[in-house]
Coordinates of C-alpha atoms and ligand atoms in Angstrom, one line a residue:
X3 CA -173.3 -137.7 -154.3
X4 CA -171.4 -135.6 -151.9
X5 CA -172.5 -133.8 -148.8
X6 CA -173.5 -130.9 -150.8
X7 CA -175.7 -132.8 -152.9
X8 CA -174.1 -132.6 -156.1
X9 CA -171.6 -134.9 -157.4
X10 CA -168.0 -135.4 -156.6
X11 CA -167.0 -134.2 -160.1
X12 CA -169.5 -133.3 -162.9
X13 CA -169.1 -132.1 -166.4
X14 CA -171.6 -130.3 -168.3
X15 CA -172.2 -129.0 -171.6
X16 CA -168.6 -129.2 -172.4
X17 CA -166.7 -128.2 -176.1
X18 CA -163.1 -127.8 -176.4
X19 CA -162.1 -126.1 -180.0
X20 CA -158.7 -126.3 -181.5
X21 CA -158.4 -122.8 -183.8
X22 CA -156.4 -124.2 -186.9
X23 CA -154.3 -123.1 -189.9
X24 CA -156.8 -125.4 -191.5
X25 CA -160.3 -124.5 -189.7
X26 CA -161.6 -124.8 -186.4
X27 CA -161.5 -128.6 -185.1
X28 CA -164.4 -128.8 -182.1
X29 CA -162.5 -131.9 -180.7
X30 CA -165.1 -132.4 -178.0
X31 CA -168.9 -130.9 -178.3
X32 CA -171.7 -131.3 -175.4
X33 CA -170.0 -133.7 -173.2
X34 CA -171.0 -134.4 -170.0
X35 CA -170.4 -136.9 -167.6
X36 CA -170.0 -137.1 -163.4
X37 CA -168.5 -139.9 -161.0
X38 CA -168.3 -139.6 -157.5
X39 CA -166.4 -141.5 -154.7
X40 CA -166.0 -145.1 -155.1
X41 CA -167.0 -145.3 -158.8
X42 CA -165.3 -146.1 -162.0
X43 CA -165.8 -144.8 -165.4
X44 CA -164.6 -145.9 -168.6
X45 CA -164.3 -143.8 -171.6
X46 CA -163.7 -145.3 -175.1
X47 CA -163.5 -144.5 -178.9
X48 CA -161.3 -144.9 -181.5
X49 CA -158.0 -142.6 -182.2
X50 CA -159.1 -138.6 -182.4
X51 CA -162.4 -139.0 -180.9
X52 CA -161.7 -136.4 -177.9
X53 CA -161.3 -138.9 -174.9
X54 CA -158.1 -137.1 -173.7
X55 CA -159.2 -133.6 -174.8
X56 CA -162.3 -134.5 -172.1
X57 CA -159.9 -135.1 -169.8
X58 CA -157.3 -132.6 -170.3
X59 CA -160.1 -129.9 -170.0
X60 CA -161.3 -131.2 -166.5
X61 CA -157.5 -130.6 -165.5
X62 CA -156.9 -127.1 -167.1
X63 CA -154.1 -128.8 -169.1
X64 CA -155.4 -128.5 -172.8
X65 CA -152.6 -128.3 -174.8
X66 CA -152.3 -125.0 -177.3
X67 CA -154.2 -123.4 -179.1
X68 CA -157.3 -125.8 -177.6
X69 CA -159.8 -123.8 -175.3
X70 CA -163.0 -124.6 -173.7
X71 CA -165.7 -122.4 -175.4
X72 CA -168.4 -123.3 -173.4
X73 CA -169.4 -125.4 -170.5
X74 CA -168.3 -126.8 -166.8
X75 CA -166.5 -128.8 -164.7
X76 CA -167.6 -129.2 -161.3
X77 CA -165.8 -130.2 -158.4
X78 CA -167.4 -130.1 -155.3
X79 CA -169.5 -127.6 -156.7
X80 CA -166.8 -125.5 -157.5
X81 CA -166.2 -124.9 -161.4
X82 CA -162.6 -125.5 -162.6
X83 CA -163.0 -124.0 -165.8
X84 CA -163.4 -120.6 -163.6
X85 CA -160.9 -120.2 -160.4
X86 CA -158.1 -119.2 -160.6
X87 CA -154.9 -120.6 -161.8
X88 CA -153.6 -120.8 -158.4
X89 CA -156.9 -122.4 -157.2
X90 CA -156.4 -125.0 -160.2
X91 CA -152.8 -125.9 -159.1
X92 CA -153.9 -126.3 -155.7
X93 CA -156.6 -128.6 -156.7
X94 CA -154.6 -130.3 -159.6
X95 CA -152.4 -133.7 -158.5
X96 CA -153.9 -133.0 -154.5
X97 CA -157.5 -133.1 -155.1
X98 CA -157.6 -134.4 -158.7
X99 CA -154.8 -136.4 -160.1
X100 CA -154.1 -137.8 -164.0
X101 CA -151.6 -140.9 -164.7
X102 CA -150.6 -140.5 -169.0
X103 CA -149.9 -143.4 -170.9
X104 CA -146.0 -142.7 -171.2
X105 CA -144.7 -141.6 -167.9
X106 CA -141.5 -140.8 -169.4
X107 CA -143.1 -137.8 -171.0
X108 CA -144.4 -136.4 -167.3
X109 CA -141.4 -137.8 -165.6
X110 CA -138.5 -135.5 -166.0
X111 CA -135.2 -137.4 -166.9
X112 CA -132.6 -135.3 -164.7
X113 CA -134.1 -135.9 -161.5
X114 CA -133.8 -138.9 -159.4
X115 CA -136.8 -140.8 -158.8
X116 CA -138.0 -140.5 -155.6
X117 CA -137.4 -136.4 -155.8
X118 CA -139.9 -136.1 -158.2
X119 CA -142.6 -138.7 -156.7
X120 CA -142.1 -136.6 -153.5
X121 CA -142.6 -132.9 -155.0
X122 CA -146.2 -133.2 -154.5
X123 CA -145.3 -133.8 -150.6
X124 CA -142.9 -131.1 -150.6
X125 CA -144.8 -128.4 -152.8
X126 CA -148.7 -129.0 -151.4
X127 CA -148.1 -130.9 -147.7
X128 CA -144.9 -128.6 -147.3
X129 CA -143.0 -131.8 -145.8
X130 CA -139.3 -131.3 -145.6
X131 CA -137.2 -133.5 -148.0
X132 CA -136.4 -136.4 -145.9
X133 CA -139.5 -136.8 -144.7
X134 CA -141.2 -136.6 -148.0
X135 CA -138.4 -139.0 -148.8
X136 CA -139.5 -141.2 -146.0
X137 CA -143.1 -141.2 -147.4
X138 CA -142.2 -141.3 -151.2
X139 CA -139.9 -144.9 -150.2
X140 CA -143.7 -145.9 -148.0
X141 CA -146.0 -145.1 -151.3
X142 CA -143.0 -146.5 -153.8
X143 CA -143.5 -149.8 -152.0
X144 CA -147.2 -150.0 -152.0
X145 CA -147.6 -149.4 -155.2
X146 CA -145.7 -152.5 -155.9
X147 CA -142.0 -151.2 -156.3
X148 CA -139.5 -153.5 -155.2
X149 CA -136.6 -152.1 -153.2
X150 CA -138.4 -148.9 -152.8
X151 CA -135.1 -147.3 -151.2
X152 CA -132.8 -148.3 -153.9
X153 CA -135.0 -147.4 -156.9
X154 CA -136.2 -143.9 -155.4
X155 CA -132.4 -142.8 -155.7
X156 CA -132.3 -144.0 -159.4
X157 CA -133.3 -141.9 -162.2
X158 CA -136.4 -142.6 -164.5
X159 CA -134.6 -144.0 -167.6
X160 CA -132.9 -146.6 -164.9
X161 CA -136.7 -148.4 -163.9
X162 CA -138.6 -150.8 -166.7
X163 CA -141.6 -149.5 -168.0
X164 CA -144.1 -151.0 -165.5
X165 CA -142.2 -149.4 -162.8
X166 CA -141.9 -145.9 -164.1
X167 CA -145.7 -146.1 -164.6
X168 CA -145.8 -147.3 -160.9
X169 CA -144.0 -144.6 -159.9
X170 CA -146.2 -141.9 -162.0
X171 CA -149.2 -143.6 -159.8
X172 CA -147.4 -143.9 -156.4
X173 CA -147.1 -139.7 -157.2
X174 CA -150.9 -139.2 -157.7
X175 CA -151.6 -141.1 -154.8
X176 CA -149.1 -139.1 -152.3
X177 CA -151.6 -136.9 -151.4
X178 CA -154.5 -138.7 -151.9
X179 CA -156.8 -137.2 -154.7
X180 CA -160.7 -137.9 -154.3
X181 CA -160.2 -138.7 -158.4
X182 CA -157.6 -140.5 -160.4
X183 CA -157.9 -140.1 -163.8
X184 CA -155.7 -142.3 -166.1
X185 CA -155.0 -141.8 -169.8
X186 CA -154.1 -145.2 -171.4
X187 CA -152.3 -145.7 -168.7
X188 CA -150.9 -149.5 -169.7
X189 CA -150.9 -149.0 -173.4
X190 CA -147.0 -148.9 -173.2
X191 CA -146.9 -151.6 -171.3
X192 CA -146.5 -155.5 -171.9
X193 CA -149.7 -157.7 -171.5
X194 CA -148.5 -158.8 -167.6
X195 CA -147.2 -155.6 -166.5
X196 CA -150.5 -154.3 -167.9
X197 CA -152.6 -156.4 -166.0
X198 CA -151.1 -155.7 -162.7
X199 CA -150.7 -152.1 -163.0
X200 CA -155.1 -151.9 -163.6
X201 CA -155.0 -154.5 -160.6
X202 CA -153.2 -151.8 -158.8
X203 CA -155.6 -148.9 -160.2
X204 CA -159.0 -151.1 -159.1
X205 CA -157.4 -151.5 -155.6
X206 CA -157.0 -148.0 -155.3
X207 CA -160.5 -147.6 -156.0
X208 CA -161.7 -149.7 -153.6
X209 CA -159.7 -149.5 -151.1
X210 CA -159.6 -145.6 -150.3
X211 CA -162.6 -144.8 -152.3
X212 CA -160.8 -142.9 -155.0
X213 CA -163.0 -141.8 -158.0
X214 CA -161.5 -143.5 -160.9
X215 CA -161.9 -142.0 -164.3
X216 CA -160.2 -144.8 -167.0
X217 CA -159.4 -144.0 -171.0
X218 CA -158.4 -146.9 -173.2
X219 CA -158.9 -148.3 -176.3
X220 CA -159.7 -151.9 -175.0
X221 CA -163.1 -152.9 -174.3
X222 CA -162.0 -155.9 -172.5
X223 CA -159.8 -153.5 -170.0
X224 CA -163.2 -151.5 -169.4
X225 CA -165.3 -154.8 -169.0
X226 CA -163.1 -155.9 -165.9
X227 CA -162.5 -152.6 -164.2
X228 CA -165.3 -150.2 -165.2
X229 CA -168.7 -150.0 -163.5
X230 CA -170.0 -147.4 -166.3
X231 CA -168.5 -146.8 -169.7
X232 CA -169.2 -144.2 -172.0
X233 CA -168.4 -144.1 -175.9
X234 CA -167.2 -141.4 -177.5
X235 CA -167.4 -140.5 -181.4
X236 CA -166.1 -137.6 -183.1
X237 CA -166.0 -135.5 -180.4
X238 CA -169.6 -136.6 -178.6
X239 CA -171.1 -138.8 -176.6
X240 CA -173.0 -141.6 -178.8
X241 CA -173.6 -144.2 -175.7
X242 CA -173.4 -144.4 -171.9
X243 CA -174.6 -146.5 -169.2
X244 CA -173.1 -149.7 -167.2
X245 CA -170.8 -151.0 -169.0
X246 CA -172.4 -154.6 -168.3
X247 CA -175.3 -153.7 -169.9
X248 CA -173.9 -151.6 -173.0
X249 CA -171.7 -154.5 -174.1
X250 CA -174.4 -157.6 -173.8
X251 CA -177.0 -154.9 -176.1
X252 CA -175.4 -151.9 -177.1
X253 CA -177.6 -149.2 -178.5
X254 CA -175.2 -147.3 -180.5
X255 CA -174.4 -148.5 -183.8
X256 CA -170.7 -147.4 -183.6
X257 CA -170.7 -149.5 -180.4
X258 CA -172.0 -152.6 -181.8
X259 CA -169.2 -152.0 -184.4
X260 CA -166.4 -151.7 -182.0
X261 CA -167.5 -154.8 -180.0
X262 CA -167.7 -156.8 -183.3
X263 CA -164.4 -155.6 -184.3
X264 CA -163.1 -157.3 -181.3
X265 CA -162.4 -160.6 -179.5
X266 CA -164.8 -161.9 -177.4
X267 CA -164.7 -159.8 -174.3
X268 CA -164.3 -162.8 -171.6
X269 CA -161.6 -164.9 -173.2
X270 CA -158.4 -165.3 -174.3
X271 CA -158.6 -167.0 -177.7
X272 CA -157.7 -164.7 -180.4
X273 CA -160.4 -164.3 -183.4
X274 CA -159.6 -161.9 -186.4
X275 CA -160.3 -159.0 -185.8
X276 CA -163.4 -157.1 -187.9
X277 CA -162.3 -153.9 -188.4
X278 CA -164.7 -151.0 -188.6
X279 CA -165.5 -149.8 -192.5
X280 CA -164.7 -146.5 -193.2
X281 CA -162.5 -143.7 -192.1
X282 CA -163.1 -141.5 -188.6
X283 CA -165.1 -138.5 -188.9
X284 CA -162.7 -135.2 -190.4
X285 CA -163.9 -132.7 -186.9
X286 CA -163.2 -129.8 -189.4
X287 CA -165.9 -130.5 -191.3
X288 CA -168.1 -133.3 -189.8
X289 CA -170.7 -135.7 -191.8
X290 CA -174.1 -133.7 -191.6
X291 CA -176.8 -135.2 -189.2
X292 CA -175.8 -138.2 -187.1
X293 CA -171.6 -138.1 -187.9
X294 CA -171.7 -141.8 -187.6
X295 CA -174.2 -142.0 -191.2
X296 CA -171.5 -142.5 -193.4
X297 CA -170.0 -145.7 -191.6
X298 CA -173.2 -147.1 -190.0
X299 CA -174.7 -150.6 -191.4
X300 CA -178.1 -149.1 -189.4
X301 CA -178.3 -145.9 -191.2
X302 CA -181.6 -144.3 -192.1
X303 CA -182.7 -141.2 -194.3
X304 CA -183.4 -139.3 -191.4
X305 CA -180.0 -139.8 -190.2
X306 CA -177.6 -137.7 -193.0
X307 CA -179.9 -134.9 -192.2
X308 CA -180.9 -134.3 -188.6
X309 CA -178.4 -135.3 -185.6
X310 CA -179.6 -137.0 -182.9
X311 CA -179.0 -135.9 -179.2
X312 CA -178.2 -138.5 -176.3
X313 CA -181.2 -139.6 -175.1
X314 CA -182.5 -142.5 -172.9
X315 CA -183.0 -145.9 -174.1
X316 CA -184.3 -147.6 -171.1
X317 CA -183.3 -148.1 -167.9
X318 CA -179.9 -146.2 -166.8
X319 CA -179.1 -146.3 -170.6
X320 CA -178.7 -143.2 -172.9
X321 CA -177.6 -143.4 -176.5
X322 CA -177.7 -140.6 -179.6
X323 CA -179.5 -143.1 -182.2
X324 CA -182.5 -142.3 -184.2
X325 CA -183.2 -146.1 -184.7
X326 CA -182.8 -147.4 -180.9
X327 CA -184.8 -144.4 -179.9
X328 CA -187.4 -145.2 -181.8
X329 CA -187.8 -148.3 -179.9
X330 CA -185.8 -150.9 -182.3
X331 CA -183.4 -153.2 -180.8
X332 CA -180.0 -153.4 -183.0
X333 CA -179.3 -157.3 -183.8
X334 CA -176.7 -159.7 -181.4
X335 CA -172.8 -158.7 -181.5
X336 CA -171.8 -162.4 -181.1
X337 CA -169.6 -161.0 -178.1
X338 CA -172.3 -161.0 -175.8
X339 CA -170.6 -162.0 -172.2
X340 CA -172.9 -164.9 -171.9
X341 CA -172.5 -166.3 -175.7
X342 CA -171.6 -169.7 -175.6
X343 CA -168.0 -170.3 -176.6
Ligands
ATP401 N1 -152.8 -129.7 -180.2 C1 -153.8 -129.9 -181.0 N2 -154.0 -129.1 -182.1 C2 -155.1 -129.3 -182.9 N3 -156.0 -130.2 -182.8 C3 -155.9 -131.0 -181.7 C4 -154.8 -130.9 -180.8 N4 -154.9 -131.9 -179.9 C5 -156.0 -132.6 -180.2 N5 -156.6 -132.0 -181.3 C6 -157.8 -132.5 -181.9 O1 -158.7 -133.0 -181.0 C7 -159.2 -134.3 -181.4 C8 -159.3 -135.2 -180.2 O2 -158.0 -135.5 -179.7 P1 -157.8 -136.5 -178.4 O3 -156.4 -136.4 -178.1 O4 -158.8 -136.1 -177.4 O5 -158.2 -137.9 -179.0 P2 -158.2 -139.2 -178.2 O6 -159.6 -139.7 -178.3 O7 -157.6 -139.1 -176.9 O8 -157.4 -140.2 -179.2 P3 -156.3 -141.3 -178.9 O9 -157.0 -142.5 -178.6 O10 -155.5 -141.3 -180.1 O11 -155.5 -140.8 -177.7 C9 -158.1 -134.8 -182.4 O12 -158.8 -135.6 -183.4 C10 -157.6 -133.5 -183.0 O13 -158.3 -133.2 -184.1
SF4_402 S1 -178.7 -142.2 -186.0 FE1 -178.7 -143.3 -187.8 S2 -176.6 -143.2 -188.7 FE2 -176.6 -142.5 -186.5 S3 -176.0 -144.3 -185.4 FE3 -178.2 -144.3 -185.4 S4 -178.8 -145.5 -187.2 FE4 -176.7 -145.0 -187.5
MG403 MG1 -155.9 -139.8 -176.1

């Protein structure tokens, strides 16, 4: 909570529609969701479920012809989806920043490095370019850069992969946003390089405080690094809550599939993988009732005909499941943390 009472950022009610040639796509539909300094979110679903659509929206960056037909996005109390575009630039990469999976796509290949880590200096702090310089070499090297000096003068095709995503971090962080949001940020990225680079992100978050908003597609990523997770299907919430919690009993059938589908979340030793039956939801024209019926090894008559909303399930736990509402448990994943090996 911030001084004002409300959270640091909080999302409500929010749907994002893509107008196609081929119908309207809602790509996201009722989400909500808030962090506040200190904290760390995970959001996960498979491929198409809206998880950077969510995201995109909170930074005014949706993509054409996508629009947000309904809802907010609060920062501080103020609502993004309604200042102005000068407000939003203001507040975008200062207040709120967003690392993408492939930094070559949001680095630009004909400037040097360090230029473009700096602009954020230059443009919002209105340094001058060698100091800016100055601080861009200081922020290369905490983030991990070796030879800060030498590789702000080179140009973003001249660093390896982990370093260009370095870099993309060392330029949320120059003027220190109250949230980092990062979109698959290590999904390019060999398993080492990977696992530094979310070292890096957690010690951000603890260290200065910074609100930590983290998409990916592996569980085991959000297990280590994520204090609350929530899961996203076909555009909705199904399942939320700490993420401890959600993976030893999950209360979403399409989250007990995606943790059966995977290794076990505290080890190493690679199983074969269980993949989920079924194809992903068409967001044209989505499965009546629960748009999980079709795939789910839980389903009930009710469920092809009336769609549950997410609702508690106990505790800090809130899932969009006729049978765990009702009470009923959903049976052991087998990838409980504290399963015996
Ligand atoms: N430019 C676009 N035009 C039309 N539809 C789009 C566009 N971008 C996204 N969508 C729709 O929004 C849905 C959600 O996309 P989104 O990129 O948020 O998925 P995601 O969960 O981030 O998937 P991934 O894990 O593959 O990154 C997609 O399934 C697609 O139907
Ligand atoms: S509501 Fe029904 S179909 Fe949907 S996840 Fe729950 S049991 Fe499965
Ligand atoms: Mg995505």
């Amino acid at each position: 909570m911030t001084a004002e009472g409300g959270h640091l950022l909080e999302v409500r009610g929010l749907r994002v529609e893509f107008p196609t040639r081929a119908g309207l796509v809602r790509a996201v539909d009722d989400v909500a969701f808030h962090v506040d300094a200190g904290e760390t979110l995970g959001i996960v679903g498979e491929s198409g479920s809206g998880k950077s659509v969510t995201v995109l929206s909170v930074m005014r960056l949706l993509p054409p012809p996508g629009r947000i037909v309904s809802g907010e996005v609060r920062y501080r109390g103020r609502d993004l989806v309604r200042v102005s575009d000068q407000e939003m630039q203001e507040i975008r990469g200062v207040e709120i920043a967003m690392i993408f999976q492939d930094p070559m796509t949001s680095l630009n290949p004909v400037f040097r490095t360090g230029w473009q880590v700096g602009e954020p200096l230059r443009l919002h702090r209105g340094l001058d370019r060698s100091r800016s310089l100055r601080e861009t070499v200081a922020m290369l090297g905490k983030v991990g850069i070796p030879e800060p000096d030498r590789r702000a003068r080179q140009y973003p095709h001249e660093l390896s992969g982990g370093m260009r995503q370095r870099a993309m971090i060392a330029m949320g962080l120059t003027t220190t946003p109250s949230v980092l949001i990062a979109d698959e940020p290590t999904t390019a990225l060999d398993v080492t390089i990977q696992a530094q680079i979310l070292e890096l992100l957690k010690q951000i978050n603890r260290e200065l405080g910074t609100a930590t908003v983290l998409i990916t597609h592996n569980l085991a990523v959000v297990a280590g690094m994520c204090e609350r997770v929530m899961v996203m299907y076909a555009g909705r919430i199904v399942e939320e809550g700490p993420t401890e919690e959600v993976f030893d009993h999950p209360r979403h059938p399409y989250t007990w599939s995606l943790l059966r589908s995977i290794p076990r979340l505290d080890s190493d030793h690679r199983e074969p993988l269980q993949a989920i039956e079924g194809l992903p939801p068409d967001l044209i024209d989505l499965p009546s009732g629960c748009a999980f019926h079709p795939r789910c090894p839980f389903a009930e008559e009710r469920c092809a005909g009336e769609r549950p909303e997410l609702a508690p399930v106990g505790g800090r736990r809130r899932a969009a499941c006729w049978v765990t509402q009702a009470g009923r448990d959903l049976p052991p994943t087998g990838r409980e943390t504290d399963a015996p090996g």
